PDB file of C-alpha atoms in Angstrom:
ATOM      1  CA  MET A   1       5.105  18.958 -10.376  1.00  0.00           C
ATOM      2  CA  LYS A   2       1.769  20.507 -11.445  1.00  0.00           C
ATOM      3  CA  LYS A   3       0.026  17.114 -11.253  1.00  0.00           C
ATOM      4  CA  LEU A   4       1.392  16.624  -7.762  1.00  0.00           C
ATOM      5  CA  LEU A   5       0.017  19.993  -6.652  1.00  0.00           C
ATOM      6  CA  TYR A   6      -3.431  19.152  -8.074  1.00  0.00           C
ATOM      7  CA  LEU A   7      -3.340  15.822  -6.212  1.00  0.00           C
ATOM      8  CA  LEU A   8      -2.414  17.466  -2.912  1.00  0.00           C
ATOM      9  CA  ALA A   9      -5.142  20.053  -3.363  1.00  0.00           C
ATOM     10  CA  GLY A  10      -7.694  17.336  -4.027  1.00  0.00           C
ATOM     11  CA  LEU A  11      -6.683  15.439  -0.898  1.00  0.00           C
ATOM     12  CA  LEU A  12      -6.888  18.615   1.175  1.00  0.00           C
ATOM     13  CA  LEU A  13     -10.418  19.259  -0.131  1.00  0.00           C
ATOM     14  CA  LEU A  14     -11.454  15.680   0.610  1.00  0.00           C
ATOM     15  CA  PHE A  15     -10.332  15.718   4.237  1.00  0.00           C
ATOM     16  CA  SER A  16     -11.594  19.245   4.946  1.00  0.00           C
ATOM     17  CA  CYS A  17     -15.198  18.292   4.017  1.00  0.00           C
ATOM     18  CA  LYS A  18     -17.597  18.291   6.956  1.00  0.00           C
ATOM     19  CA  GLN A  19     -18.718  14.821   7.988  1.00  0.00           C
ATOM     20  CA  ASP A  20     -22.515  14.539   7.989  1.00  0.00           C
ATOM     21  CA  ASP A  21     -24.726  12.227  10.033  1.00  0.00           C
ATOM     22  CA  ASN A  22     -25.120   9.804   7.130  1.00  0.00           C
ATOM     23  CA  PHE A  23     -21.402   9.330   6.661  1.00  0.00           C
ATOM     24  CA  VAL A  24     -20.584   5.715   5.873  1.00  0.00           C
ATOM     25  CA  PRO A  25     -17.268   4.663   7.461  1.00  0.00           C
ATOM     26  CA  PHE A  26     -14.574   3.296   5.209  1.00  0.00           C
ATOM     27  CA  ALA A  27     -13.932  -0.410   5.664  1.00  0.00           C
ATOM     28  CA  SER A  28     -10.237   0.295   6.206  1.00  0.00           C
ATOM     29  CA  VAL A  29     -10.889   2.344   9.358  1.00  0.00           C
ATOM     30  CA  THR A  30     -13.708   0.261  10.844  1.00  0.00           C
ATOM     31  CA  GLN A  31     -12.458  -2.593  12.985  1.00  0.00           C
ATOM     32  CA  TYR A  32     -14.370  -5.343  14.761  1.00  0.00           C
ATOM     33  CA  SER A  33     -12.929  -7.264  17.700  1.00  0.00           C
ATOM     34  CA  PHE A  34     -14.466 -10.190  19.559  1.00  0.00           C
ATOM     35  CA  SER A  35     -13.971 -11.522  23.051  1.00  0.00           C
ATOM     36  CA  ASP A  36     -13.322 -15.254  23.485  1.00  0.00           C
ATOM     37  CA  THR A  37     -15.573 -17.254  21.148  1.00  0.00           C
ATOM     38  CA  THR A  38     -14.143 -20.736  21.804  1.00  0.00           C
ATOM     39  CA  HIS A  39     -16.307 -21.270  24.888  1.00  0.00           C
ATOM     40  CA  PHE A  40     -19.543 -19.803  23.546  1.00  0.00           C
ATOM     41  CA  LEU A  41     -22.089 -22.445  24.551  1.00  0.00           C
ATOM     42  CA  ALA A  42     -25.849 -22.680  24.070  1.00  0.00           C
ATOM     43  CA  ASN A  43     -26.420 -22.616  27.832  1.00  0.00           C
ATOM     44  CA  ASP A  44     -28.465 -19.412  28.275  1.00  0.00           C
ATOM     45  CA  SER A  45     -25.502 -17.673  29.901  1.00  0.00           C
ATOM     46  CA  SER A  46     -22.466 -17.559  27.575  1.00  0.00           C
ATOM     47  CA  LYS A  47     -21.516 -14.113  26.305  1.00  0.00           C
ATOM     48  CA  ILE A  48     -19.474 -12.613  23.499  1.00  0.00           C
ATOM     49  CA  THR A  49     -18.639  -8.908  23.474  1.00  0.00           C
ATOM     50  CA  VAL A  50     -18.137  -7.255  20.091  1.00  0.00           C
ATOM     51  CA  THR A  51     -16.352  -3.901  19.886  1.00  0.00           C
ATOM     52  CA  VAL A  52     -16.563  -1.704  16.794  1.00  0.00           C
ATOM     53  CA  SER A  53     -13.767   0.871  16.502  1.00  0.00           C
ATOM     54  CA  ASP A  54     -14.261   3.681  14.011  1.00  0.00           C
ATOM     55  CA  LYS A  55     -12.013   6.729  14.056  1.00  0.00           C
ATOM     56  CA  LEU A  56     -14.081   8.792  11.630  1.00  0.00           C
ATOM     57  CA  THR A  57     -17.540   8.771  13.184  1.00  0.00           C
ATOM     58  CA  LYS A  58     -19.067  11.177  15.669  1.00  0.00           C
ATOM     59  CA  ASP A  59     -20.487  10.396  19.070  1.00  0.00           C
ATOM     60  CA  GLY A  60     -24.225   9.904  18.886  1.00  0.00           C
ATOM     61  CA  ASN A  61     -24.174   8.019  15.595  1.00  0.00           C
ATOM     62  CA  PHE A  62     -25.120   4.381  15.840  1.00  0.00           C
ATOM     63  CA  TYR A  63     -24.706   0.895  14.477  1.00  0.00           C
ATOM     64  CA  THR A  64     -27.713  -1.307  13.836  1.00  0.00           C
ATOM     65  CA  VAL A  65     -27.159  -4.877  14.974  1.00  0.00           C
ATOM     66  CA  ALA A  66     -29.228  -8.020  14.381  1.00  0.00           C
ATOM     67  CA  TYR A  67     -28.571 -11.249  16.251  1.00  0.00           C
ATOM     68  CA  PRO A  68     -31.273 -13.852  15.474  1.00  0.00           C
ATOM     69  CA  ALA A  69     -30.122 -16.489  17.959  1.00  0.00           C
ATOM     70  CA  ALA A  70     -32.828 -18.850  19.219  1.00  0.00           C
ATOM     71  CA  GLY A  71     -33.547 -17.740  22.757  1.00  0.00           C
ATOM     72  CA  GLY A  72     -30.506 -15.454  22.803  1.00  0.00           C
ATOM     73  CA  GLN A  73     -30.387 -11.732  23.447  1.00  0.00           C
ATOM     74  CA  LEU A  74     -28.511  -8.677  22.257  1.00  0.00           C
ATOM     75  CA  LEU A  75     -27.422  -6.794  25.369  1.00  0.00           C
ATOM     76  CA  ASN A  76     -26.643  -3.064  25.772  1.00  0.00           C
ATOM     77  CA  ALA A  77     -28.609  -2.159  22.661  1.00  0.00           C
ATOM     78  CA  ASP A  78     -31.987  -0.471  22.445  1.00  0.00           C
ATOM     79  CA  ALA A  79     -35.206  -2.197  21.365  1.00  0.00           C
ATOM     80  CA  SER A  80     -34.480  -1.561  17.684  1.00  0.00           C
ATOM     81  CA  GLY A  81     -30.956  -3.028  17.885  1.00  0.00           C
ATOM     82  CA  LYS A  82     -29.154   0.313  17.891  1.00  0.00           C
ATOM     83  CA  VAL A  83     -25.761   0.589  19.591  1.00  0.00           C
ATOM     84  CA  TYR A  84     -24.512   4.160  19.917  1.00  0.00           C
ATOM     85  CA  ILE A  85     -20.982   5.370  19.302  1.00  0.00           C
ATOM     86  CA  LEU A  86     -19.015   6.975  22.125  1.00  0.00           C
ATOM     87  CA  LYS A  87     -15.390   8.068  21.757  1.00  0.00           C
ATOM     88  CA  ASN A  88     -15.082   6.337  18.370  1.00  0.00           C
ATOM     89  CA  GLN A  89     -16.292   2.988  19.709  1.00  0.00           C
ATOM     90  CA  ALA A  90     -19.508   1.014  19.983  1.00  0.00           C
ATOM     91  CA  SER A  91     -19.742  -2.267  21.847  1.00  0.00           C
ATOM     92  CA  PHE A  92     -22.484  -4.811  22.311  1.00  0.00           C
ATOM     93  CA  THR A  93     -22.787  -8.200  23.969  1.00  0.00           C
ATOM     94  CA  LEU A  94     -24.377 -11.379  22.637  1.00  0.00           C
ATOM     95  CA  LEU A  95     -26.046 -13.628  25.222  1.00  0.00           C
ATOM     96  CA  SER A  96     -26.537 -17.215  24.123  1.00  0.00           C
ATOM     97  CA  GLY A  97     -29.833 -19.073  24.134  1.00  0.00           C
ATOM     98  CA  ASN A  98     -30.195 -22.805  24.765  1.00  0.00           C
ATOM     99  CA  THR A  99     -30.283 -23.942  21.127  1.00  0.00           C
ATOM    100  CA  PRO A 100     -26.949 -24.921  19.546  1.00  0.00           C
ATOM    101  CA  GLY A 101     -26.268 -23.852  16.010  1.00  0.00           C
ATOM    102  CA  THR A 102     -24.826 -21.276  13.659  1.00  0.00           C
ATOM    103  CA  TYR A 103     -26.191 -17.735  13.776  1.00  0.00           C
ATOM    104  CA  LEU A 104     -25.629 -14.838  11.408  1.00  0.00           C
ATOM    105  CA  LEU A 105     -24.742 -11.574  13.147  1.00  0.00           C
ATOM    106  CA  THR A 106     -25.257  -8.466  11.000  1.00  0.00           C
ATOM    107  CA  CYS A 107     -23.919  -5.019  11.778  1.00  0.00           C
ATOM    108  CA  GLN A 108     -24.199  -1.829   9.759  1.00  0.00           C
ATOM    109  CA  PHE A 109     -23.589   1.869  10.252  1.00  0.00           C
ATOM    110  CA  GLY A 110     -26.953   3.571  10.798  1.00  0.00           C
ATOM    111  CA  THR A 111     -29.308   2.444   8.073  1.00  0.00           C
ATOM    112  CA  SER A 112     -26.708   2.332   5.314  1.00  0.00           C
ATOM    113  CA  ALA A 113     -26.883  -1.031   3.547  1.00  0.00           C
ATOM    114  CA  GLY A 114     -23.526  -0.298   1.941  1.00  0.00           C
ATOM    115  CA  SER A 115     -21.746  -0.631   5.275  1.00  0.00           C
ATOM    116  CA  LEU A 116     -23.339  -3.948   6.261  1.00  0.00           C
ATOM    117  CA  VAL A 117     -20.940  -6.534   7.699  1.00  0.00           C
ATOM    118  CA  GLN A 118     -21.894 -10.109   8.598  1.00  0.00           C
ATOM    119  CA  PHE A 119     -20.282 -12.550  11.015  1.00  0.00           C
ATOM    120  CA  ILE A 120     -20.919 -16.226  11.723  1.00  0.00           C
ATOM    121  CA  ILE A 121     -21.407 -17.064  15.409  1.00  0.00           C
ATOM    122  CA  HIS A 122     -21.209 -20.707  16.499  1.00  0.00           C
ATOM    123  CA  ALA A 123     -23.054 -21.689  19.682  1.00  0.00           C
ATOM    124  CA  LYS A 124     -21.736 -25.095  20.740  1.00  0.00           C
ATOM    125  CA  PRO A 125     -23.873 -27.653  22.605  1.00  0.00           C
ATOM    126  CA  ALA A 126     -23.825 -27.225  26.377  1.00  0.00           C
ATOM    127  CA  LEU A 127     -23.536 -30.743  27.785  1.00  0.00           C
ATOM    128  CA  PRO A 128     -24.407 -31.933  31.308  1.00  0.00           C
ATOM    129  CA  ASP A 129     -22.170 -32.018  34.370  1.00  0.00           C
ATOM    130  CA  LEU A 130     -24.751 -33.987  36.356  1.00  0.00           C
ATOM    131  CA  ILE A 131     -27.598 -36.429  35.694  1.00  0.00           C
ATOM    132  CA  GLN A 132     -30.402 -37.017  38.187  1.00  0.00           C
ATOM    133  CA  ALA A 133     -32.753 -39.986  37.729  1.00  0.00           C
ATOM    134  CA  GLU A 134     -36.221 -40.306  39.248  1.00  0.00           C
ATOM    135  CA  THR A 135     -39.027 -42.851  39.048  1.00  0.00           C
ATOM    136  CA  ALA A 136     -42.156 -43.554  41.077  1.00  0.00           C
ATOM    137  CA  THR A 137     -40.783 -46.524  43.075  1.00  0.00           C
ATOM    138  CA  SER A 138     -37.594 -48.510  43.294  1.00  0.00           C
ATOM    139  CA  PHE A 139     -39.413 -51.834  42.882  1.00  0.00           C
ATOM    140  CA  LEU A 140     -39.668 -53.909  39.723  1.00  0.00           C
ATOM    141  CA  ASP A 141     -41.835 -56.686  38.352  1.00  0.00           C
ATOM    142  CA  THR A 142     -41.791 -58.713  35.159  1.00  0.00           C
ATOM    143  CA  ALA A 143     -45.047 -57.352  33.785  1.00  0.00           C
ATOM    144  CA  SER A 144     -45.161 -55.487  30.503  1.00  0.00           C
ATOM    145  CA  THR A 145     -45.798 -52.186  32.291  1.00  0.00           C
ATOM    146  CA  ALA A 146     -43.202 -49.510  31.597  1.00  0.00           C
ATOM    147  CA  LYS A 147     -41.025 -48.171  34.360  1.00  0.00           C
ATOM    148  CA  VAL A 148     -40.938 -44.453  33.559  1.00  0.00           C
ATOM    149  CA  PHE A 149     -37.751 -42.556  34.368  1.00  0.00           C
ATOM    150  CA  THR A 150     -37.352 -38.793  34.319  1.00  0.00           C
ATOM    151  CA  LEU A 151     -33.758 -37.739  33.858  1.00  0.00           C
ATOM    152  CA  THR A 152     -32.785 -34.177  34.693  1.00  0.00           C
ATOM    153  CA  LEU A 153     -29.583 -32.949  33.042  1.00  0.00           C
ATOM    154  CA  LYS A 154     -27.798 -30.141  34.861  1.00  0.00           C
ATOM    155  CA  ARG A 155     -24.731 -27.966  34.408  1.00  0.00           C
ATOM    156  CA  ASN A 156     -22.445 -26.158  36.818  1.00  0.00           C
ATOM    157  CA  THR A 157     -22.904 -22.999  34.710  1.00  0.00           C
ATOM    158  CA  GLY A 158     -26.073 -22.186  32.809  1.00  0.00           C
ATOM    159  CA  VAL A 159     -28.418 -24.819  31.431  1.00  0.00           C
ATOM    160  CA  VAL A 160     -28.079 -27.865  29.214  1.00  0.00           C
ATOM    161  CA  SER A 161     -28.763 -27.256  25.533  1.00  0.00           C
ATOM    162  CA  LEU A 162     -32.141 -28.136  24.120  1.00  0.00           C
ATOM    163  CA  GLY A 163     -32.094 -31.536  22.420  1.00  0.00           C
ATOM    164  CA  THR A 164     -29.239 -33.081  24.419  1.00  0.00           C
ATOM    165  CA  GLY A 165     -29.243 -36.863  24.228  1.00  0.00           C
ATOM    166  CA  VAL A 166     -28.489 -39.469  26.880  1.00  0.00           C
ATOM    167  CA  ASN A 167     -27.568 -43.173  26.838  1.00  0.00           C
ATOM    168  CA  ALA A 168     -28.919 -45.936  29.070  1.00  0.00           C
ATOM    169  CA  PHE A 169     -27.903 -49.486  29.940  1.00  0.00           C
ATOM    170  CA  ALA A 170     -29.612 -51.934  32.345  1.00  0.00           C
ATOM    171  CA  TYR A 171     -27.718 -54.855  33.827  1.00  0.00           C
ATOM    172  CA  GLN A 172     -27.288 -57.314  36.662  1.00  0.00           C
ATOM    173  CA  LEU A 173     -24.110 -58.835  38.079  1.00  0.00           C
ATOM    174  CA  ASN A 174     -23.697 -62.594  37.887  1.00  0.00           C
ATOM    175  CA  SER A 175     -21.768 -64.821  40.315  1.00  0.00           C
ATOM    176  CA  LYS A 176     -18.500 -63.796  38.639  1.00  0.00           C
ATOM    177  CA  ALA A 177     -19.356 -60.102  38.936  1.00  0.00           C
ATOM    178  CA  ASP A 178     -19.750 -59.859  35.166  1.00  0.00           C
ATOM    179  CA  THR A 179     -22.414 -57.528  33.809  1.00  0.00           C
ATOM    180  CA  VAL A 180     -25.415 -59.181  32.163  1.00  0.00           C
ATOM    181  CA  LYS A 181     -27.700 -56.996  30.096  1.00  0.00           C
ATOM    182  CA  VAL A 182     -31.352 -57.279  31.134  1.00  0.00           C
ATOM    183  CA  GLY A 183     -34.613 -55.669  30.105  1.00  0.00           C
ATOM    184  CA  ARG A 184     -35.112 -53.077  27.401  1.00  0.00           C
ATOM    185  CA  PHE A 185     -35.568 -49.341  26.868  1.00  0.00           C
ATOM    186  CA  THR A 186     -37.910 -47.822  24.304  1.00  0.00           C
ATOM    187  CA  GLY A 187     -37.424 -44.514  22.505  1.00  0.00           C
ATOM    188  CA  LEU A 188     -33.800 -44.293  23.507  1.00  0.00           C
ATOM    189  CA  ALA A 189     -32.515 -43.354  20.050  1.00  0.00           C
ATOM    190  CA  GLY A 190     -34.701 -40.265  19.848  1.00  0.00           C
ATOM    191  CA  ALA A 191     -34.545 -39.258  23.507  1.00  0.00           C
ATOM    192  CA  ALA A 192     -33.532 -35.606  23.900  1.00  0.00           C
ATOM    193  CA  SER A 193     -33.814 -33.009  26.618  1.00  0.00           C
ATOM    194  CA  ASN A 194     -36.602 -30.435  26.665  1.00  0.00           C
ATOM    195  CA  ALA A 195     -36.341 -26.786  27.707  1.00  0.00           C
ATOM    196  CA  ALA A 196     -36.252 -27.860  31.372  1.00  0.00           C
ATOM    197  CA  GLY A 197     -33.289 -30.174  30.698  1.00  0.00           C
ATOM    198  CA  GLN A 198     -35.394 -33.298  31.198  1.00  0.00           C
ATOM    199  CA  VAL A 199     -35.473 -36.571  29.276  1.00  0.00           C
ATOM    200  CA  THR A 200     -38.131 -39.265  29.725  1.00  0.00           C
ATOM    201  CA  LEU A 201     -37.233 -42.934  29.197  1.00  0.00           C
ATOM    202  CA  ASN A 202     -39.316 -46.096  29.511  1.00  0.00           C
ATOM    203  CA  TYR A 203     -37.790 -49.283  30.843  1.00  0.00           C
ATOM    204  CA  TYR A 204     -39.417 -52.737  30.524  1.00  0.00           C
ATOM    205  CA  SER A 205     -38.493 -55.872  32.444  1.00  0.00           C
ATOM    206  CA  ASP A 206     -40.520 -58.272  30.308  1.00  0.00           C
ATOM    207  CA  THR A 207     -37.630 -59.868  28.399  1.00  0.00           C
ATOM    208  CA  GLY A 208     -36.821 -62.704  30.813  1.00  0.00           C
ATOM    209  CA  GLY A 209     -33.356 -63.739  31.947  1.00  0.00           C
ATOM    210  CA  PHE A 210     -33.533 -61.917  35.286  1.00  0.00           C
ATOM    211  CA  ASP A 211     -32.135 -63.114  38.576  1.00  0.00           C
ATOM    212  CA  LYS A 212     -34.948 -61.969  40.833  1.00  0.00           C
ATOM    213  CA  THR A 213     -32.764 -62.293  43.921  1.00  0.00           C
ATOM    214  CA  ALA A 214     -30.322 -59.693  42.625  1.00  0.00           C
ATOM    215  CA  PRO A 215     -30.769 -55.951  42.049  1.00  0.00           C
ATOM    216  CA  VAL A 216     -31.053 -54.410  38.598  1.00  0.00           C
ATOM    217  CA  TYR A 217     -28.775 -51.473  37.854  1.00  0.00           C
ATOM    218  CA  LEU A 218     -29.781 -48.813  35.359  1.00  0.00           C
ATOM    219  CA  LYS A 219     -26.899 -46.681  34.181  1.00  0.00           C
ATOM    220  CA  PHE A 220     -27.713 -43.344  32.522  1.00  0.00           C
ATOM    221  CA  TYR A 221     -24.740 -41.607  30.969  1.00  0.00           C
ATOM    222  CA  CYS A 222     -23.397 -39.084  28.446  1.00  0.00           C
ATOM    223  CA  SER A 223     -20.304 -36.902  27.902  1.00  0.00           C
ATOM    224  CA  SER A 224     -19.523 -33.484  29.368  1.00  0.00           C
ATOM    225  CA  ASN A 225     -17.970 -30.569  27.482  1.00  0.00           C
ATOM    226  CA  ALA A 226     -14.672 -31.596  29.071  1.00  0.00           C
ATOM    227  CA  GLY A 227     -14.960 -35.002  27.384  1.00  0.00           C
ATOM    228  CA  LYS A 228     -15.552 -36.868  30.634  1.00  0.00           C
ATOM    229  CA  GLU A 229     -18.289 -39.402  31.263  1.00  0.00           C
ATOM    230  CA  VAL A 230     -21.217 -38.082  33.285  1.00  0.00           C
ATOM    231  CA  LYS A 231     -23.322 -40.850  34.801  1.00  0.00           C
ATOM    232  CA  THR A 232     -25.759 -41.916  37.445  1.00  0.00           C
ATOM    233  CA  VAL A 233     -26.779 -45.460  38.410  1.00  0.00           C
ATOM    234  CA  TYR A 234     -30.268 -46.203  39.696  1.00  0.00           C
ATOM    235  CA  THR A 235     -30.915 -49.461  41.575  1.00  0.00           C
ATOM    236  CA  LEU A 236     -34.153 -51.453  41.263  1.00  0.00           C
ATOM    237  CA  LYS A 237     -35.220 -54.530  43.176  1.00  0.00           C
ATOM    238  CA  PHE A 238     -37.860 -57.162  42.561  1.00  0.00           C
ATOM    239  CA  ARG A 239     -40.691 -57.270  45.048  1.00  0.00           C
TER     240      ARG A 239
END
């Protein structure tokens, strides 16, 4: 019985102590919740909201957050990454950049290294919903001069991720309406979109085997995030 009284007295002393500004929250009472992370894309517009619930901390204390995402931003935090506690909660929002990859989110109470928590955030590639193809003219010859195409990859929401690839295939239709591959592309294997969502491809018609009375079709294509084929077909004609 005496041991029990000592234990109760000790607990009473512990919980009657005044909480100071450097109080480090116990892991058991600090909870982190995330909004939907399955659709977090590297499209410059996807967001994840993180809420920190802590029943033992005072208003005005803060969490220090670091989110080193390429091109991304940490919203509703000050310039030093501080997110302040109000009514036992602190929340912050991660805005994606345009570079896919894995990013390490760190969060700690104040400047206390002992309370540091780390989370892995995956930004998935944002793939196109539309491809636009442009070139100087729609005419073709059999010289060894490249026909330069600029492909612009676009999305319905946000932008296409940096480094998005695209496929290309050039063909004609024979008398049986079968496709016959013609010409050649260079640099196709390493072609990837820049920050403006553009890809440059060179097409050459110096391989022979062309029917100069028929058009040449250039198909540019890739997959969307929904798993559907996104394509455009550009038609060239011999002079």
